[in-house]
Short mmCIF file of C-alpha atoms and ligand atoms in Angstrom, two decimals:
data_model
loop_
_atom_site.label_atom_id
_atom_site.label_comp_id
_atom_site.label_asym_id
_atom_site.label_seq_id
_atom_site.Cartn_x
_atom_site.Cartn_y
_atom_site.Cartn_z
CA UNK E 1 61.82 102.22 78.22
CA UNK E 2 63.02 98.94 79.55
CA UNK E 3 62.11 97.83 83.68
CA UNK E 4 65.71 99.06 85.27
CA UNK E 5 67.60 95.67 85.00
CA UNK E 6 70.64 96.99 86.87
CA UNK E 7 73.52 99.60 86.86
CA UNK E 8 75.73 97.25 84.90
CA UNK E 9 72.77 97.52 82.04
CA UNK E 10 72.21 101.09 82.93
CA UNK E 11 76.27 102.34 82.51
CA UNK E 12 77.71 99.92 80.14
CA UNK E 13 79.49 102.66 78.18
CA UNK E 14 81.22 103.40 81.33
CA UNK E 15 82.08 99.96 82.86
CA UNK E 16 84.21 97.48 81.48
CA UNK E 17 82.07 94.68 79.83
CA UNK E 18 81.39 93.67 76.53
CA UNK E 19 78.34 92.19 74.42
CA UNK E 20 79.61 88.55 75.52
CA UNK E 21 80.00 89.28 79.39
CA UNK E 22 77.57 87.66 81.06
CA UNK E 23 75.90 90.07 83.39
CA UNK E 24 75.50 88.65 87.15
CA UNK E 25 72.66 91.35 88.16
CA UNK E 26 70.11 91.46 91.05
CA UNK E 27 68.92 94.52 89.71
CA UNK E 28 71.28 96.62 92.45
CA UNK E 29 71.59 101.01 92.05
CA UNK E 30 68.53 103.42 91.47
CA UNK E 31 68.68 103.70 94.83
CA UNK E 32 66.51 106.94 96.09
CA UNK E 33 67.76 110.30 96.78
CA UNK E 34 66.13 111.34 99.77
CA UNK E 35 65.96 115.28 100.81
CA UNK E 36 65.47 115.68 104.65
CA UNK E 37 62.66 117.76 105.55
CA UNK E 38 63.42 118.36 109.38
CA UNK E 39 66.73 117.04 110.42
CA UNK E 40 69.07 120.03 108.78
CA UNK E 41 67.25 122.71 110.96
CA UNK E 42 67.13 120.46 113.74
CA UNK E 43 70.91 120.42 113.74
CA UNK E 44 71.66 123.91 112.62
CA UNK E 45 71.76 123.61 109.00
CA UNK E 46 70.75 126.63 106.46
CA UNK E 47 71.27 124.42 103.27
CA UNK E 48 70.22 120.90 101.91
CA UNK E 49 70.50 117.65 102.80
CA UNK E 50 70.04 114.83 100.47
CA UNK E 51 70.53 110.78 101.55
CA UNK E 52 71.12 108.25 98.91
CA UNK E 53 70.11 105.35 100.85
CA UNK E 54 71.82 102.66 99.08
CA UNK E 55 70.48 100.55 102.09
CA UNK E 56 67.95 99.75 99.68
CA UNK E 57 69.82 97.98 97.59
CA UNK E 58 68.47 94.21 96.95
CA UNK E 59 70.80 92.85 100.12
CA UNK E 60 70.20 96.10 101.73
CA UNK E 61 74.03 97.68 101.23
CA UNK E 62 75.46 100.03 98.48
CA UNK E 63 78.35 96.57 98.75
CA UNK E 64 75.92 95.25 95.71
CA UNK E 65 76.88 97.86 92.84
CA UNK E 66 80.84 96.47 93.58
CA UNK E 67 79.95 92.85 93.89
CA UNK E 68 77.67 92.84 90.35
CA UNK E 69 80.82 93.81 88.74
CA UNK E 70 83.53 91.64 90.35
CA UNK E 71 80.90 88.10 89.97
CA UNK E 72 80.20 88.91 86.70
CA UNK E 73 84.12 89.52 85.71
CA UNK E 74 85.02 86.62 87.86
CA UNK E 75 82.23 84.14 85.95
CA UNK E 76 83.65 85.85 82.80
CA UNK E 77 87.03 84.82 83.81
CA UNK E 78 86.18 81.22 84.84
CA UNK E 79 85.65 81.11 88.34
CA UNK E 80 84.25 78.91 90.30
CA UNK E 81 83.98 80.10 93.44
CA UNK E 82 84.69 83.33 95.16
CA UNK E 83 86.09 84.63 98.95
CA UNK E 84 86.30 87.49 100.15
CA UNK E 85 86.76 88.80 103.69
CA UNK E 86 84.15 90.72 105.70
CA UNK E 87 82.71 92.77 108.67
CA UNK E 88 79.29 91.61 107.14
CA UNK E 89 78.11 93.81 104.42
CA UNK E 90 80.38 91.80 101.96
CA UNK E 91 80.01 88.79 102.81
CA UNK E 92 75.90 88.72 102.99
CA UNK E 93 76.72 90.62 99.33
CA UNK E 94 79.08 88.18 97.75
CA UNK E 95 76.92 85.03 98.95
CA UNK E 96 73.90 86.47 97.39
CA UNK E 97 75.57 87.17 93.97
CA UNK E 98 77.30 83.87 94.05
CA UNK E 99 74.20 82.21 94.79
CA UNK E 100 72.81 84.37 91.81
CA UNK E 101 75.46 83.05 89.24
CA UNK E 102 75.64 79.60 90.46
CA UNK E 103 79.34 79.98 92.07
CA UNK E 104 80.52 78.47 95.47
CA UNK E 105 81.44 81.52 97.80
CA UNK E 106 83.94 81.51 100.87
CA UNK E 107 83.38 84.27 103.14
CA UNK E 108 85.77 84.89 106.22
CA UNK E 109 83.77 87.11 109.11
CA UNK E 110 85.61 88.48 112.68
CA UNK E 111 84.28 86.25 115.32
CA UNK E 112 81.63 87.81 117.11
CA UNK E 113 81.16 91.06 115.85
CA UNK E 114 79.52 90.47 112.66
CA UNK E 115 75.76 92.22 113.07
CA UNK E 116 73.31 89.62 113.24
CA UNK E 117 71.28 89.99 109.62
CA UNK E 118 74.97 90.23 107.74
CA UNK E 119 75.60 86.85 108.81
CA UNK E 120 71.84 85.38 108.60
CA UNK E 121 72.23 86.64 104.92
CA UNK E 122 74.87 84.87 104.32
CA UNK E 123 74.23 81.49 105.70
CA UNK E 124 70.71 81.88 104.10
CA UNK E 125 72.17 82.27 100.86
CA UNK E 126 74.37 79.26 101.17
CA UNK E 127 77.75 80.79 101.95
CA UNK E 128 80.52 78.74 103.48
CA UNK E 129 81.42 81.68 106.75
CA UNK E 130 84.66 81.28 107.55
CA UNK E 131 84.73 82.30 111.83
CA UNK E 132 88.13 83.62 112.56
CA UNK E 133 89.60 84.30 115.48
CA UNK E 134 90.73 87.66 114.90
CA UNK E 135 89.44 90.74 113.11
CA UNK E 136 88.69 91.99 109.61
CA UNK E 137 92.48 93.12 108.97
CA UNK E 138 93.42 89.49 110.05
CA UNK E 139 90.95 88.14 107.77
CA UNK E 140 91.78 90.43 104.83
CA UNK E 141 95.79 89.35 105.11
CA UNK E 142 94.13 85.90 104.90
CA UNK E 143 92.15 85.87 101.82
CA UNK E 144 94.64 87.27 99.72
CA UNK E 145 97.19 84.82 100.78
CA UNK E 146 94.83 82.13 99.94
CA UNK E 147 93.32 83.16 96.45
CA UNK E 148 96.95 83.56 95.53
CA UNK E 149 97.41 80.05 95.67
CA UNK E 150 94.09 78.74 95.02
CA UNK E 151 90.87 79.07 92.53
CA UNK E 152 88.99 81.46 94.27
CA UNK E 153 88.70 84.99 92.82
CA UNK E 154 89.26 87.11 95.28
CA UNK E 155 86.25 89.84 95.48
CA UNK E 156 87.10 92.42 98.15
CA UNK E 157 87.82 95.73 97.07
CA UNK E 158 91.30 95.31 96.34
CA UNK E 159 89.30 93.89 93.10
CA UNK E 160 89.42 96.74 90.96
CA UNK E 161 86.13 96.14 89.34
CA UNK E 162 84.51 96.69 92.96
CA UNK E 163 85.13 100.07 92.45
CA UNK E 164 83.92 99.91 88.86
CA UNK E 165 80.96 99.55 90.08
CA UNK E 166 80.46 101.41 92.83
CA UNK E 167 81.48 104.54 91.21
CA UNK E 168 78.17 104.26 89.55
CA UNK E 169 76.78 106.07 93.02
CA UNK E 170 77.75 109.41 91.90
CA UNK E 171 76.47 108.57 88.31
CA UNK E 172 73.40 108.18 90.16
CA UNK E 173 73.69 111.57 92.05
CA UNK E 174 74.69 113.75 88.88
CA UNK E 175 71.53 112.70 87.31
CA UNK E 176 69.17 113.36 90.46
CA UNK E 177 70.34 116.94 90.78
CA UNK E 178 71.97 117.84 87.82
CA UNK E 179 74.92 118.87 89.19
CA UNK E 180 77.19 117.97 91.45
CA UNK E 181 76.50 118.65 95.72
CA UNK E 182 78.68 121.18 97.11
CA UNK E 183 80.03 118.15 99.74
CA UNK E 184 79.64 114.46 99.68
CA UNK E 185 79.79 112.84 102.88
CA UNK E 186 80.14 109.35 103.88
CA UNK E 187 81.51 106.78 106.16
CA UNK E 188 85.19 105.18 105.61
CA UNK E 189 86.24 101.86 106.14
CA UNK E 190 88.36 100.25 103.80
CA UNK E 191 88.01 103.08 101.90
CA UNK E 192 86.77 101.38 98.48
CA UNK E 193 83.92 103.74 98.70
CA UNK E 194 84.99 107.13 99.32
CA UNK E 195 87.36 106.31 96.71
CA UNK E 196 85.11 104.83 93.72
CA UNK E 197 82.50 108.07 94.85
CA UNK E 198 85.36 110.23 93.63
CA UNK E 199 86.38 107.88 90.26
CA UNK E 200 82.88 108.40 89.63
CA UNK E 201 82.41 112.28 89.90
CA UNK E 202 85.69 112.76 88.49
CA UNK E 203 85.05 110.61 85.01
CA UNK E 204 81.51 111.89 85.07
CA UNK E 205 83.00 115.58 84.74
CA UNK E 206 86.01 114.74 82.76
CA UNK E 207 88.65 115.12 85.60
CA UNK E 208 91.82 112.94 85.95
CA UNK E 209 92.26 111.36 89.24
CA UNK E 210 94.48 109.67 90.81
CA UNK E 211 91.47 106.98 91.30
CA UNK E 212 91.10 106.84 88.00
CA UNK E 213 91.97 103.16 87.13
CA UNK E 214 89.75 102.21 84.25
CA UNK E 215 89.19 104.73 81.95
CA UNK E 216 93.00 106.23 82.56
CA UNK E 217 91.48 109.29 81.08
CA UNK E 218 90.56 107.92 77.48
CA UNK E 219 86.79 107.14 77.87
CA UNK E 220 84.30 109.38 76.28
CA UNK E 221 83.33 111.00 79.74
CA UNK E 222 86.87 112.69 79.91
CA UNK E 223 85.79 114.61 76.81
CA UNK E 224 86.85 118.74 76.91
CA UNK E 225 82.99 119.93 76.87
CA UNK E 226 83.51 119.03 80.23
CA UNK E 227 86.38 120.09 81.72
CA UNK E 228 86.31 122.46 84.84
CA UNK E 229 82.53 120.83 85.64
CA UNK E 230 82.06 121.41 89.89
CA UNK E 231 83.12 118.38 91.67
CA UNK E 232 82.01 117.79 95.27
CA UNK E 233 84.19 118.37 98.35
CA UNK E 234 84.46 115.04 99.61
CA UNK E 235 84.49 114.32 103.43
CA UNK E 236 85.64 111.00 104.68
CA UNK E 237 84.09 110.35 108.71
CA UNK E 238 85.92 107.73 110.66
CA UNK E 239 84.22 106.23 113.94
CA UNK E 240 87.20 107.38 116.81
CA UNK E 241 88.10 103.94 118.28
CA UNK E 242 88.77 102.55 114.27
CA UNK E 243 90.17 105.92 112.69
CA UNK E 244 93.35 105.02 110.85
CA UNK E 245 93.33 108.24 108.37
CA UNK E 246 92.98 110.58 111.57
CA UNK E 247 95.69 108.59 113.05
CA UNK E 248 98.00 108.82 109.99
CA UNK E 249 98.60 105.21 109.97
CA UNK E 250 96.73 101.53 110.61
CA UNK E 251 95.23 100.79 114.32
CA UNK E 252 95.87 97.40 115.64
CA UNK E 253 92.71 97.02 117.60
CA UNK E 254 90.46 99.03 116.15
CA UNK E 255 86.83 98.95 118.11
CA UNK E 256 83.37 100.64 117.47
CA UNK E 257 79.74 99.68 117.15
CA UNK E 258 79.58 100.82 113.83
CA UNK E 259 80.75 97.25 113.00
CA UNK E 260 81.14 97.77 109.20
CA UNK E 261 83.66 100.30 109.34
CA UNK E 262 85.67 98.64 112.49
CA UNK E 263 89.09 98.36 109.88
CA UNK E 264 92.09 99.42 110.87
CA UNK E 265 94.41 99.16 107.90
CA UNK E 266 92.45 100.44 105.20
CA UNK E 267 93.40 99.03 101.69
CA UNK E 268 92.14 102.26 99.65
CA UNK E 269 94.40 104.04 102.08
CA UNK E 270 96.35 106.38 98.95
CA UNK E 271 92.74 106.48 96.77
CA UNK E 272 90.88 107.96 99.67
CA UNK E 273 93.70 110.52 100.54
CA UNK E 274 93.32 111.23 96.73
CA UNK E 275 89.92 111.84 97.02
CA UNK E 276 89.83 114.02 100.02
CA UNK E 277 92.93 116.01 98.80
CA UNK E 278 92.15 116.38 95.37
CA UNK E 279 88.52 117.76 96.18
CA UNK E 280 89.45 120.19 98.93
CA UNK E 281 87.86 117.77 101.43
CA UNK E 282 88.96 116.32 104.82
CA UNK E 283 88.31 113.35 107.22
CA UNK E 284 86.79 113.81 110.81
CA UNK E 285 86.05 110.99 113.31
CA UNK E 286 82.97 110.74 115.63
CA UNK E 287 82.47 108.82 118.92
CA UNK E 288 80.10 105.76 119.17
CA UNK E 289 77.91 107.93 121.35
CA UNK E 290 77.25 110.84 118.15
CA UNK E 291 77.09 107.86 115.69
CA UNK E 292 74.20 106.05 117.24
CA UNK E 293 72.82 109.79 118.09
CA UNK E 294 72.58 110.37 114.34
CA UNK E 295 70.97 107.09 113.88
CA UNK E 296 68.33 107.29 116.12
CA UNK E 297 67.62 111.28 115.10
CA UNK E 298 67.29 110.02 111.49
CA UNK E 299 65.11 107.63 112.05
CA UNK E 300 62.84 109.69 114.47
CA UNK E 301 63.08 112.90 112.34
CA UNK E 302 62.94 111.84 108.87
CA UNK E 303 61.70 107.65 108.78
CA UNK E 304 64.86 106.29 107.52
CA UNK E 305 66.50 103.56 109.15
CA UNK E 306 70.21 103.04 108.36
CA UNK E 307 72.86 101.14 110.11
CA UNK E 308 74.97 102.75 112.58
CA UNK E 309 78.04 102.81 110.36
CA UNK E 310 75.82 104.52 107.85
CA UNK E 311 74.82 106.98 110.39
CA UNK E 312 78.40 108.04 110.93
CA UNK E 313 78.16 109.99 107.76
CA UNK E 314 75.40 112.35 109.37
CA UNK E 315 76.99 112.73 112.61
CA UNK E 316 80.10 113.63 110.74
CA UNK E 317 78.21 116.29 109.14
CA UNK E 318 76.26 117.40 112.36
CA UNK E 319 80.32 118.04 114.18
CA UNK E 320 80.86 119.90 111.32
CA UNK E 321 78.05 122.07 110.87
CA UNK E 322 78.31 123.13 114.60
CA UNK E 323 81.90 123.38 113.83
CA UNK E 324 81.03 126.04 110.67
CA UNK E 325 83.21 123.60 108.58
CA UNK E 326 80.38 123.70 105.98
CA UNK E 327 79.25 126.72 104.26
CA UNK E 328 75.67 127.92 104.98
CA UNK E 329 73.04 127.47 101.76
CA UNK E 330 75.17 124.28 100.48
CA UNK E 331 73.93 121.13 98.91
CA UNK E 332 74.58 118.12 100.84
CA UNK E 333 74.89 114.79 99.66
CA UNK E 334 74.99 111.73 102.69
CA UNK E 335 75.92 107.90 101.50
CA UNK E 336 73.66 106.16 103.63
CA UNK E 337 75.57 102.76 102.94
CA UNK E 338 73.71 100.02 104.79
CA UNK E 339 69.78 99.23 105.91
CA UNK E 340 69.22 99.27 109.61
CA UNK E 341 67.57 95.94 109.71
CA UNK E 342 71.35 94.53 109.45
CA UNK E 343 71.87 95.47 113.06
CA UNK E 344 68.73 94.67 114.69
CA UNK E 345 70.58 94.50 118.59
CA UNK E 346 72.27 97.66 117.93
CA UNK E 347 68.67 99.31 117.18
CA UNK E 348 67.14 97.72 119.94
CA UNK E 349 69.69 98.04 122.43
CA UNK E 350 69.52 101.68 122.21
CA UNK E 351 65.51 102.10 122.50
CA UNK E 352 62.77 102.14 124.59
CA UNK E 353 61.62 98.89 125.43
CA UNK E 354 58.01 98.05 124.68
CA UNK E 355 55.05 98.68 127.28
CA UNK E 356 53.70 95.87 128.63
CA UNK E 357 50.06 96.02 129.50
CA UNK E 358 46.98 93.66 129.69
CA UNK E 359 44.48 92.90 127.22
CA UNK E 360 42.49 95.40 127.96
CA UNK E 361 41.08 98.78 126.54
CA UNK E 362 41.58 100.35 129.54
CA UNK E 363 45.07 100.39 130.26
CA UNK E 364 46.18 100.43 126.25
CA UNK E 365 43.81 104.27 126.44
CA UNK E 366 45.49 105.29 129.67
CA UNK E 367 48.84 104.82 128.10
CA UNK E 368 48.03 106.41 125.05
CA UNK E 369 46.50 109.47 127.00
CA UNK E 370 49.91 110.02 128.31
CA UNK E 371 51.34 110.54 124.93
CA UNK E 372 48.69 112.67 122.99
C1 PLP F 1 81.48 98.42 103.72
C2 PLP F 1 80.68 99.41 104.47
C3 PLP F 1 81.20 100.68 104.82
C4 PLP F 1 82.62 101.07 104.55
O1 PLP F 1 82.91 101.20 103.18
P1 PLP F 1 84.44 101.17 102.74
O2 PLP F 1 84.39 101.11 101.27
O3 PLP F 1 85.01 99.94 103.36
O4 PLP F 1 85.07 102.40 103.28
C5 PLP F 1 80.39 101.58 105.47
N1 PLP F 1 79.11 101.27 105.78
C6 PLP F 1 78.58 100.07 105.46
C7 PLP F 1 77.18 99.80 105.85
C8 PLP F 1 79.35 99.12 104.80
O5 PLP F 1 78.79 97.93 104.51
#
């Protein structure tokens, strides 16, 4: 078999391309699924937990299966140039892509509260950023008004072939177990994700959706062998200060240090309510406090570093385990979107700071004695 060139390579049956599109790739998906060895008893758990750490993705966020699709459509189609607005992810995403196909790429960041490798990725890879005075909703309003009127394809996930691609996640997950988990859990910001997760289990086992966008229930995988296939229960966490689907409507100021998901008018809003509703699922919020909890128990207990907005999958799923929201002997599946190395402050901010001792064997042993 061929080296893995990329999920738009890997699923082009399932994506829409043709034998003339020319494929914008960095070689994004085949991302690991990880089972956790000590975490689920750790936090009460009689079942498994898996982690698809799509942090490991080639700019280090699961935004790279969306943003292969929309470059390569929007170099199909022409373009130029591309925008998009962004807490970070995006934007270091889209300027890597654009950089890949030789496009000029606008991206508009919330002043200040972009984490610090988002932005260093995107400035490295020759971006213009865009510093707004205001937040990602702001920004968001912003780019759509202005690739309206000007040539700039607009690659957020109000793109639908974002979601094209990052369906291919749950591709990914069918294949690795064989079946579907018994609950997938992950993070929600816009909500492109939660939503696409769903297309993709829902095409994969021939179920309608209301996600559905592409396929519109004609493409081969909505064939009747597999009709009635399990589907996951989805579950949608929120971080509490930036929870618009707990709150039944946008937040004007949302805040959180899970930075990524700080977006308080969601533009998947009726996709992800799909999603949740259709699979028997819910959404929960967590504080800042049990996000960065999970983050730093993850990455003691099982050597895995993922952003804190990542983490807020796991401490969704840690509430409701204690809660006895999920059944006991389950499969577990956690979207661990982004690396940790985005958000080096965050990480440090919250750890022990480094001993400082001479050069000198004697102290470095005496400190070490302590410990063994
Ligand atoms: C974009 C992003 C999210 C949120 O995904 P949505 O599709 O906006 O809900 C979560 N975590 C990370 C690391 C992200 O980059």
């Amino acid at each position: 078999m061929a080296h893995y060139q990329g999920l738009i390579h890997r699923y082009r049956d399932r994506l829409p391309v043709s034998e003339n599109t020319p494929i914008v790739s960095l070689n994004e998906g085949n991302t690991p699924l990880i089972e956790l060895q000590r975490l689920p008893r750790q936090v009460g758990f009689d079942g498994r937990i898996l982690v698809k750490f799509e942090g490991l993705n080639p700019t280090g966020s699961f935004k790279d299966r969306g943003m292969t699709m929309a470059v390569t459509k929007a170099l199909e189609e022409g373009s130029r140039a591309i925008i998009c607005a962004s807490t970070g992810n995006t934007s270091a995403a889209a300027a890597a892509y654009a950089a890949r196909a030789g496009m000029t790429s606008f991206v508009l960041i919330p002043e200040g509260k972009i984490a610090l490798g988002k932005l260093a990725q995107a400035m490295m890879h020759g971006a213009v950023v865009i510093q707004i005075q205001g937040n990602f909703d702001d920004g968001m309003r912003l780019v759509q008004e202005i690739s309206a009127d000007m040539p700039v394809a607009l690659v957020n996930s109000v793109n639908p072939y974002r979601l094209q691609g990052q369906k291919t996640v749950a591709f990914e997950v069918l294949e690795a177990l064989g079946q579907a988990p018994d609950y997938h859990v992950l993070p929600v910001g816009n909500a492109g994700n939660i939503s696409a997760h769903w297309m993709g289990y829902c095409e994969a086992t021939g179920q309608q959706t209301a996600a559905c966008g592409y396929c519109n229930g004609h493409c081969p995988y909505h064939a009747e062998s597999l009709q009635g296939v399990k589907r996951p229960i989805m579950l949608g966490y929120q971080a509490a200060g930036s929870a618009p689907f707990l709150r039944g409507g946008p937040v004007s100021s949302p805040e959180t240090v899970a930075t990524a998901i700080r977006i308080g008018n969601p533009m998947s809003w009726s996709l992800a309510w799909a999603a949740v509703k259709e699979s028997a699922g819910w959404f929960e919020e967590c504080t800042d406090a049990e996000i960065l909890a999970a983050q730093a128990l993850l990455a003691r207990t099982e050597g895995i570093f993922c952003e804190p907005s990542s983490a807020t999958s796991l401490a969704g799923l840690i509430k409701d385990v204690a809660r006895g929201k999920i059944k006991a002997g389950s499969t577990v599946v956690a979207t661990l979107t982004g690396h940790g190395l985005k958000d080096p402050d965050t990480a440090i901010a919250q750890s022990q700071r480094p001993h400082i001792v001479a050069a000198e064997k004697g102290p470095i042993a005496e400190l070490i004695g302590k410990f063994l």
